[in-house]
């Protein structure tokens, strides 16, 4: 891998990259080839990558999409320098921090604390620099006394937590992640996504992110590529790439041919991202997606739960972060019952209200945005003022103000996070805070329903 002669604006330049593996039918075939005086081949060639050409600019977040076996992990391993290509070149401009699989780069005989130094040195950092970040790494990984136990005794979740904490503690110039954000509990997964957001906001960090979750690709990445059987089929916007990926995933052979023809007609140039984190967190004038709901459609809502909502004091967001701040800001946010009781454990089919307190230094017309997302940053719903000079704009007065949003909980069992943003009516973003509040949705029914949202209730089923 050549780390020299790369254009300054790029972090990675890949040219004509191919990787071939020798596939032997048996151990005997491998031995026969080794002793054959005429160099006869006893293997079949398997090309994991085929003539990949790609340039990744500094600060970009590239999503890599494809079915299992398409070459995603092989590409990342070559860029990371773990394996060598058969053909082509990879030029890298910057230190690489790669988390490719559970426990990658760790020494199983060392303790977690000792592995902080060990992995840091592999990443190219001095021991003294890693020592400065040791406390932050240990706190983030949430391993407690286990940090001084041998790494080989860790569960897969503990290994991934420590690996992620080390890889992201010192802001890397190039961060490579291969489907590593699906481990740990919901609060930790959300905290990991929050740290990724912080890295992505730093335009000096380039990120390569592999995921089978379309929503994650769309939310996180500035653009994406689609791989199939080692070939780069498409380089385009995240929505475009994930659209074709889903089409290919569920297509017949006949349909696949038609899809591949469509892809050939696509312009293979990175387009503006559809992702919230890439275009909206980096551009403070566009923090939140404009998800419109009918706020006045408050029909009679029914209660089916046997257990009422309640409050758990230790359920706190670990990923809260103020992204944009001004004199107009949120000072409090709570979920309450209609009787004004503070709760954060919400049964299905009950009505609640989100109460937000905010301050303003002057009288002004504002818009308010509330987003609800799960621990994997899938945005599920939201509330948004349209911002026109009409009744739907909110008049903020000097001092403390409040806004209440009524909703019925139809989110299936799980943890959810609430983010807020405040705009001036002219569109300027005044305040943005990620994951200010967290709540849990639960059901008293023994049945488990699929999906994010509970839409159907047997009470309203009609059979004909």
Coordinates of C-alpha atoms in Angstrom, one line a residue:
X1 CA 0.0 0.0 0.0
X2 CA 1.4 3.3 -1.1
X3 CA 1.0 6.2 1.3
X4 CA 2.8 8.7 -0.8
X5 CA 2.0 10.7 -3.9
X6 CA -1.6 11.3 -3.1
X7 CA -3.5 14.5 -3.9
X8 CA -3.9 16.6 -0.7
X9 CA -7.7 16.9 -0.9
X10 CA -8.1 13.1 -0.9
X11 CA -7.8 10.7 2.1
X12 CA -7.8 7.6 -0.1
X13 CA -7.1 6.9 -3.7
X14 CA -7.8 3.4 -5.1
X15 CA -6.7 2.5 -8.6
X16 CA -7.3 -0.8 -10.5
X17 CA -7.6 -2.7 -7.2
X18 CA -8.2 -6.5 -7.5
X19 CA -7.8 -9.3 -5.0
X20 CA -7.6 -13.0 -5.9
X21 CA -7.8 -15.9 -3.6
X22 CA -6.7 -19.4 -4.4
X23 CA -9.4 -22.0 -3.9
X24 CA -8.1 -25.5 -3.4
X25 CA -10.4 -28.5 -3.5
X26 CA -8.4 -30.3 -0.8
X27 CA -5.2 -30.1 1.3
X28 CA -3.7 -32.7 -1.1
X29 CA -4.1 -30.3 -4.0
X30 CA -2.3 -27.6 -2.1
X31 CA 0.6 -30.0 -1.3
X32 CA 0.8 -31.3 -4.9
X33 CA 1.1 -27.7 -6.2
X34 CA 3.9 -27.0 -3.7
X35 CA 6.0 -29.9 -4.9
X36 CA 5.2 -29.8 -8.6
X37 CA 8.5 -28.9 -10.5
X38 CA 6.6 -27.4 -13.5
X39 CA 4.5 -24.9 -11.5
X40 CA 1.2 -26.6 -12.4
X41 CA -1.8 -24.9 -10.8
X42 CA -4.2 -27.0 -8.6
X43 CA -6.5 -24.2 -7.6
X44 CA -9.4 -22.2 -8.9
X45 CA -9.3 -18.5 -8.9
X46 CA -11.7 -16.5 -6.8
X47 CA -11.7 -12.8 -7.4
X48 CA -13.0 -11.1 -4.3
X49 CA -12.4 -7.6 -5.8
X50 CA -12.3 -6.7 -9.5
X51 CA -10.7 -3.5 -10.8
X52 CA -12.0 -1.1 -8.1
X53 CA -11.3 2.6 -8.8
X54 CA -12.3 5.1 -6.1
X55 CA -11.3 8.4 -4.6
X56 CA -12.5 9.5 -1.2
X57 CA -12.1 13.2 -0.2
X58 CA -11.1 14.3 3.3
X59 CA -14.1 14.6 5.6
X60 CA -16.4 12.5 3.5
X61 CA -18.4 9.6 5.0
X62 CA -18.6 6.7 2.5
X63 CA -21.2 4.0 2.9
X64 CA -20.3 0.6 1.5
X65 CA -23.3 -1.5 0.6
X66 CA -23.6 -5.0 -0.9
X67 CA -24.7 -8.6 -0.1
X68 CA -22.5 -11.0 1.9
X69 CA -19.6 -12.0 -0.3
X70 CA -19.6 -8.9 -2.4
X71 CA -16.1 -7.8 -1.3
X72 CA -16.9 -5.1 1.4
X73 CA -14.7 -6.6 4.1
X74 CA -11.9 -7.4 1.7
X75 CA -11.8 -3.8 0.5
X76 CA -11.6 -2.5 4.0
X77 CA -8.9 -4.9 5.0
X78 CA -6.8 -3.9 2.0
X79 CA -7.2 -0.2 2.8
X80 CA -6.3 -0.9 6.4
X81 CA -3.1 -2.7 5.3
X82 CA -4.2 -6.1 6.8
X83 CA -4.0 -7.9 3.5
X84 CA -2.3 -7.0 0.2
X85 CA -4.0 -6.7 -3.2
X86 CA -3.3 -8.9 -6.1
X87 CA -3.3 -6.0 -8.5
X88 CA -3.7 -2.2 -8.3
X89 CA -2.7 0.4 -5.7
X90 CA -4.2 2.0 -2.6
X91 CA -2.8 5.4 -1.6
X92 CA -3.7 6.6 1.9
X93 CA -3.2 10.1 3.4
X94 CA -3.6 9.9 7.2
X95 CA -3.6 7.6 10.2
X96 CA -6.2 4.8 10.0
X97 CA -8.3 3.5 12.9
X98 CA -10.1 0.3 11.8
X99 CA -12.6 -1.7 13.7
X100 CA -13.4 -4.5 11.3
X101 CA -14.6 -7.3 13.6
X102 CA -15.0 -8.2 17.2
X103 CA -11.6 -8.0 19.0
X104 CA -9.6 -7.2 15.9
X105 CA -6.1 -6.1 16.8
X106 CA -6.4 -7.0 20.4
X107 CA -4.0 -9.3 22.3
X108 CA -6.2 -11.9 24.1
X109 CA -3.6 -12.5 26.8
X110 CA -3.4 -8.8 27.8
X111 CA -5.9 -7.1 30.0
X112 CA -8.3 -4.5 28.7
X113 CA -6.3 -1.7 30.1
X114 CA -3.0 -3.1 28.6
X115 CA -4.8 -3.4 25.2
X116 CA -5.5 0.3 25.2
X117 CA -1.8 0.9 24.8
X118 CA -1.3 -2.1 22.6
X119 CA -4.0 -1.2 20.0
X120 CA -3.0 2.5 20.2
X121 CA 0.5 1.6 19.2
X122 CA -0.8 -0.5 16.3
X123 CA -2.8 2.6 15.2
X124 CA 0.4 4.7 15.3
X125 CA 0.0 6.6 18.6
X126 CA 2.5 7.0 21.3
X127 CA 1.9 5.3 24.7
X128 CA 1.8 8.6 26.4
X129 CA -1.0 9.9 24.1
X130 CA -3.1 6.8 24.8
X131 CA -2.5 7.2 28.5
X132 CA -4.1 10.7 28.3
X133 CA -7.3 9.1 26.9
X134 CA -7.3 6.0 29.1
X135 CA -9.9 7.2 31.5
X136 CA -12.2 8.4 28.7
X137 CA -11.9 5.0 27.0
X138 CA -12.6 3.0 30.2
X139 CA -15.6 5.2 31.0
X140 CA -17.0 5.0 27.5
X141 CA -16.6 1.2 27.3
X142 CA -18.4 0.8 30.6
X143 CA -16.4 -2.3 31.6
X144 CA -15.8 -1.3 35.2
X145 CA -13.5 -3.8 37.1
X146 CA -13.4 -6.0 34.0
X147 CA -10.9 -3.6 32.4
X148 CA -8.1 -5.3 34.4
X149 CA -9.1 -8.8 33.4
X150 CA -7.6 -10.7 30.4
X151 CA -9.2 -9.8 27.1
X152 CA -9.8 -13.4 26.3
X153 CA -12.4 -13.6 29.2
X154 CA -14.5 -10.8 27.6
X155 CA -17.9 -11.4 25.9
X156 CA -18.3 -10.4 22.3
X157 CA -20.2 -7.3 23.4
X158 CA -17.5 -6.3 25.9
X159 CA -14.8 -6.8 23.2
X160 CA -16.7 -4.6 20.7
X161 CA -17.3 -1.9 23.3
X162 CA -13.6 -1.7 24.2
X163 CA -12.5 -1.8 20.5
X164 CA -14.9 1.0 19.5
X165 CA -13.9 3.1 22.5
X166 CA -10.2 2.8 21.7
X167 CA -10.6 3.3 17.9
X168 CA -12.6 6.5 18.4
X169 CA -11.0 8.0 21.5
X170 CA -8.2 9.8 19.6
X171 CA -10.0 11.4 16.7
X172 CA -8.6 9.5 13.7
X173 CA -7.9 10.9 10.3
X174 CA -9.5 7.9 8.7
X175 CA -12.0 5.7 10.6
X176 CA -13.1 2.3 9.2
X177 CA -16.1 0.5 10.6
X178 CA -17.4 -2.8 9.4
X179 CA -20.9 -3.5 10.9
X180 CA -19.7 -3.0 14.5
X181 CA -22.5 -0.8 15.9
X182 CA -25.0 -3.6 16.5
X183 CA -23.6 -4.9 19.8
X184 CA -24.2 -3.9 23.4
X185 CA -27.4 -2.6 24.9
X186 CA -29.6 0.0 23.4
X187 CA -28.1 2.9 25.4
X188 CA -24.6 2.0 24.4
X189 CA -25.5 1.6 20.7
X190 CA -27.0 5.0 20.8
X191 CA -23.9 6.4 22.6
X192 CA -21.7 4.9 19.9
X193 CA -23.8 6.5 17.1
X194 CA -23.5 9.8 19.0
X195 CA -19.7 9.5 19.0
X196 CA -19.8 8.8 15.3
X197 CA -21.9 11.9 14.8
X198 CA -19.2 13.9 16.6
X199 CA -16.5 12.4 14.4
X200 CA -18.5 13.1 11.2
X201 CA -19.0 16.8 12.2
X202 CA -15.2 17.1 12.2
X203 CA -14.5 17.7 8.5
X204 CA -10.9 16.4 9.0
X205 CA -12.1 12.8 9.7
X206 CA -12.9 10.5 6.8
X207 CA -15.2 7.6 7.6
X208 CA -15.7 4.3 5.7
X209 CA -18.8 2.6 7.0
X210 CA -20.2 -0.8 6.1
X211 CA -23.7 -1.7 7.1
X212 CA -26.7 -3.8 6.0
X213 CA -29.0 -1.3 7.6
X214 CA -30.2 1.1 4.8
X215 CA -31.4 3.7 7.3
X216 CA -28.0 3.9 9.0
X217 CA -26.3 4.4 5.6
X218 CA -28.8 7.1 4.7
X219 CA -28.5 8.9 8.0
X220 CA -24.7 8.7 8.4
X221 CA -23.1 8.8 5.0
X222 CA -22.5 11.6 2.5
X223 CA -22.6 9.1 -0.4
X224 CA -22.3 5.4 -1.0
X225 CA -21.1 2.7 -3.3
X226 CA -22.7 -0.6 -4.2
X227 CA -20.6 -3.7 -4.6
X228 CA -21.6 -7.0 -6.3
X229 CA -19.4 -10.0 -6.6
X230 CA -16.3 -7.9 -6.2
X231 CA -17.2 -5.2 -8.7
X232 CA -18.2 -1.6 -8.0
X233 CA -21.6 -1.2 -9.7
X234 CA -22.6 2.2 -8.5
X235 CA -21.2 5.3 -6.8
X236 CA -24.1 7.7 -6.0
X237 CA -26.3 9.3 -3.3
X238 CA -27.2 7.1 -0.3
X239 CA -30.8 6.8 -1.2
X240 CA -30.0 5.9 -4.8
X241 CA -27.5 3.2 -3.8
X242 CA -29.7 1.7 -1.1
X243 CA -32.7 1.7 -3.5
X244 CA -30.8 -0.4 -6.0
X245 CA -29.4 -2.6 -3.2
X246 CA -32.9 -3.5 -2.0
X247 CA -34.1 -4.1 -5.6
X248 CA -31.2 -6.5 -6.1
X249 CA -31.7 -8.2 -2.8
X250 CA -35.2 -9.4 -3.6
X251 CA -35.0 -9.8 -7.4
X252 CA -35.2 -12.8 -9.6
X253 CA -32.5 -13.5 -12.2
X254 CA -34.6 -11.9 -14.9
X255 CA -35.3 -8.9 -12.8
X256 CA -31.6 -8.6 -11.8
X257 CA -30.6 -8.2 -15.4
X258 CA -33.1 -5.3 -15.8
X259 CA -31.8 -3.7 -12.6
X260 CA -28.2 -4.0 -13.7
X261 CA -29.1 -2.2 -17.0
X262 CA -30.7 0.6 -14.9
X263 CA -27.6 0.9 -12.8
X264 CA -25.4 1.3 -15.9
X265 CA -27.4 4.3 -16.9
X266 CA -26.7 6.0 -13.6
X267 CA -24.1 8.8 -13.4
X268 CA -21.3 7.4 -11.2
X269 CA -20.6 10.7 -9.4
X270 CA -21.1 11.3 -5.7
X271 CA -24.3 13.3 -5.3
X272 CA -25.4 15.5 -2.3
X273 CA -26.1 13.2 0.6
X274 CA -29.6 12.4 1.7
X275 CA -28.3 11.6 5.2
X276 CA -29.2 13.7 8.3
X277 CA -25.8 13.5 9.9
X278 CA -23.8 14.3 6.9
X279 CA -25.8 17.2 5.4
X280 CA -27.7 18.4 8.4
X281 CA -25.3 18.1 11.3
X282 CA -22.5 19.5 9.3
X283 CA -24.7 22.3 8.0
X284 CA -26.2 23.9 11.0
X285 CA -28.9 25.6 8.9
X286 CA -30.5 22.3 8.3
X287 CA -30.4 20.3 11.5
X288 CA -33.6 18.2 11.5
X289 CA -35.7 16.5 8.8
X290 CA -39.0 18.2 8.2
X291 CA -41.3 15.4 9.2
X292 CA -44.9 16.7 9.2
X293 CA -47.7 15.3 11.3
X294 CA -51.2 16.5 11.9
X295 CA -50.9 18.1 15.3
X296 CA -54.6 18.9 15.7
X297 CA -55.9 15.5 14.9
X298 CA -56.4 14.5 18.5
X299 CA -59.3 12.0 18.3
X300 CA -60.3 10.0 21.4
X301 CA -57.5 7.7 22.1
X302 CA -58.1 4.4 24.0
X303 CA -56.2 2.8 26.8
X304 CA -55.6 -0.9 26.8
X305 CA -52.7 -1.2 29.2
X306 CA -53.0 -2.9 32.6
X307 CA -49.9 -1.1 33.9
X308 CA -49.7 2.6 34.0
X309 CA -46.8 4.7 32.9
X310 CA -44.1 5.3 35.5
X311 CA -40.7 7.0 36.0
X312 CA -37.3 5.4 36.3
X313 CA -34.7 7.8 37.8
X314 CA -31.6 6.0 36.3
X315 CA -32.9 6.0 32.7
X316 CA -30.8 8.8 31.4
X317 CA -29.5 9.5 27.9
X318 CA -25.8 8.9 27.6
X319 CA -25.6 10.4 24.1
X320 CA -27.0 13.9 24.7
X321 CA -25.1 16.7 23.0
X322 CA -25.8 20.3 22.2
X323 CA -24.9 20.8 18.5
X324 CA -25.9 24.4 18.0
X325 CA -26.4 26.9 20.8
X326 CA -27.5 30.6 21.1
X327 CA -29.5 32.8 23.4
X328 CA -32.6 30.8 22.5
X329 CA -32.2 27.4 24.0
X330 CA -34.0 24.4 25.6
X331 CA -33.6 24.3 29.4
X332 CA -35.9 21.4 30.1
X333 CA -37.7 18.5 28.4
X334 CA -40.0 15.9 30.0
X335 CA -42.7 13.4 29.0
X336 CA -45.8 13.7 31.1
X337 CA -49.2 12.1 31.5
X338 CA -52.3 14.2 30.9
X339 CA -52.4 14.6 34.7
X340 CA -48.9 16.2 34.5
X341 CA -47.0 13.2 36.1
X342 CA -43.4 12.9 34.8
X343 CA -42.9 9.5 33.2
X344 CA -40.3 7.7 31.0
X345 CA -41.8 4.2 30.7
X346 CA -44.8 4.5 28.4
X347 CA -47.3 1.7 27.8
X348 CA -48.8 1.3 24.3
X349 CA -52.0 3.1 23.4
X350 CA -51.8 5.7 26.1
X351 CA -51.8 9.4 25.5
X352 CA -48.9 11.6 26.6
X353 CA -47.4 15.0 26.1
X354 CA -43.8 16.2 25.5
X355 CA -43.3 19.3 27.5
X356 CA -40.3 21.5 26.5
X357 CA -39.2 24.6 28.3
X358 CA -37.0 27.1 26.5
X359 CA -35.7 30.6 27.0
X360 CA -35.4 33.5 24.6
X361 CA -33.6 36.8 25.0
X362 CA -36.1 38.7 22.9
X363 CA -39.6 38.4 21.4
X364 CA -39.4 36.6 18.1
X365 CA -41.3 34.1 15.8
X366 CA -39.8 30.6 15.9
X367 CA -40.3 27.1 14.6
X368 CA -39.9 24.1 16.7
X369 CA -38.8 20.6 15.7
X370 CA -39.0 17.3 17.7
X371 CA -37.5 14.1 16.4
X372 CA -38.0 10.6 17.9
X373 CA -35.4 8.0 16.9
X374 CA -34.4 4.5 18.0
X375 CA -31.0 3.4 19.3
X376 CA -29.8 2.8 15.8
X377 CA -30.6 6.3 14.7
X378 CA -33.7 5.3 12.7
X379 CA -35.9 8.4 12.7
X380 CA -39.4 7.1 13.4
X381 CA -41.5 10.2 13.6
X382 CA -41.4 13.9 14.5
X383 CA -43.2 17.2 14.9
X384 CA -42.3 20.3 12.9
X385 CA -43.7 23.8 12.5
X386 CA -43.9 24.8 8.9
X387 CA -42.2 28.1 9.7
X388 CA -44.4 30.4 7.5
X389 CA -45.7 33.6 9.0
X390 CA -49.0 32.1 10.0
X391 CA -50.8 30.7 13.0
X392 CA -48.4 27.7 12.9
X393 CA -45.4 29.8 13.9
X394 CA -44.7 30.2 17.6
X395 CA -44.2 33.5 19.3
X396 CA -41.4 33.3 21.8
X397 CA -41.3 36.0 24.5
X398 CA -38.3 37.2 26.5
X399 CA -37.6 34.8 29.4
X400 CA -39.0 31.3 29.8
X401 CA -41.4 29.7 27.4
X402 CA -42.9 26.3 26.9
X403 CA -44.4 24.1 24.2
X404 CA -46.5 21.0 24.6
X405 CA -46.9 18.3 21.9
X406 CA -49.6 15.6 22.4
X407 CA -49.1 12.1 21.1
X408 CA -50.3 8.5 21.5
X409 CA -47.6 5.9 22.1
X410 CA -47.7 3.4 19.3
X411 CA -44.0 2.5 19.3
X412 CA -43.3 -1.1 19.9
X413 CA -41.2 -2.3 22.9
X414 CA -37.8 -0.6 23.0
X415 CA -35.8 2.5 23.9
X416 CA -36.3 5.8 22.1
X417 CA -34.6 9.1 22.0
X418 CA -35.9 12.6 21.6
X419 CA -34.0 15.4 19.8
X420 CA -34.9 19.1 19.6
X421 CA -34.2 22.0 17.3
X422 CA -35.4 25.7 17.3
X423 CA -35.4 27.8 14.1
X424 CA -36.0 31.5 13.6
X425 CA -38.9 32.0 11.2
X426 CA -36.4 33.0 8.5
X427 CA -34.9 29.5 8.6
X428 CA -31.8 30.2 10.7
X429 CA -31.0 27.4 13.2
X430 CA -30.9 28.8 16.7
X431 CA -30.5 25.7 18.8
X432 CA -30.1 21.9 18.2
X433 CA -29.7 19.2 20.8
X434 CA -29.4 15.5 20.2
X435 CA -31.0 12.9 22.5
X436 CA -32.1 15.3 25.2
X437 CA -34.6 12.8 26.6
X438 CA -35.0 9.0 26.5
X439 CA -38.0 6.8 27.1
X440 CA -39.0 3.2 27.0
X441 CA -42.1 1.8 25.3
X442 CA -43.6 -1.3 26.7
X443 CA -46.7 -3.5 26.2
X444 CA -48.8 -5.5 28.6
X445 CA -49.6 -8.0 25.9
X446 CA -47.7 -11.2 25.7
X447 CA -47.7 -11.0 21.9
X448 CA -44.7 -9.6 20.2
X449 CA -45.5 -7.5 17.1
X450 CA -43.1 -6.8 14.3
X451 CA -41.8 -3.5 13.2
X452 CA -41.2 -0.1 14.9
X453 CA -44.8 1.0 15.2
X454 CA -47.9 -0.7 16.6
X455 CA -50.7 0.2 14.1
X456 CA -53.2 -2.6 14.6
X457 CA -55.4 -3.4 17.6
X458 CA -57.8 -6.4 17.8
X459 CA -60.4 -4.1 19.4
X460 CA -60.9 -2.4 16.0
X461 CA -60.7 -5.5 13.8
X462 CA -63.8 -6.3 11.8
X463 CA -64.4 -9.6 10.1
X464 CA -66.9 -10.1 7.2

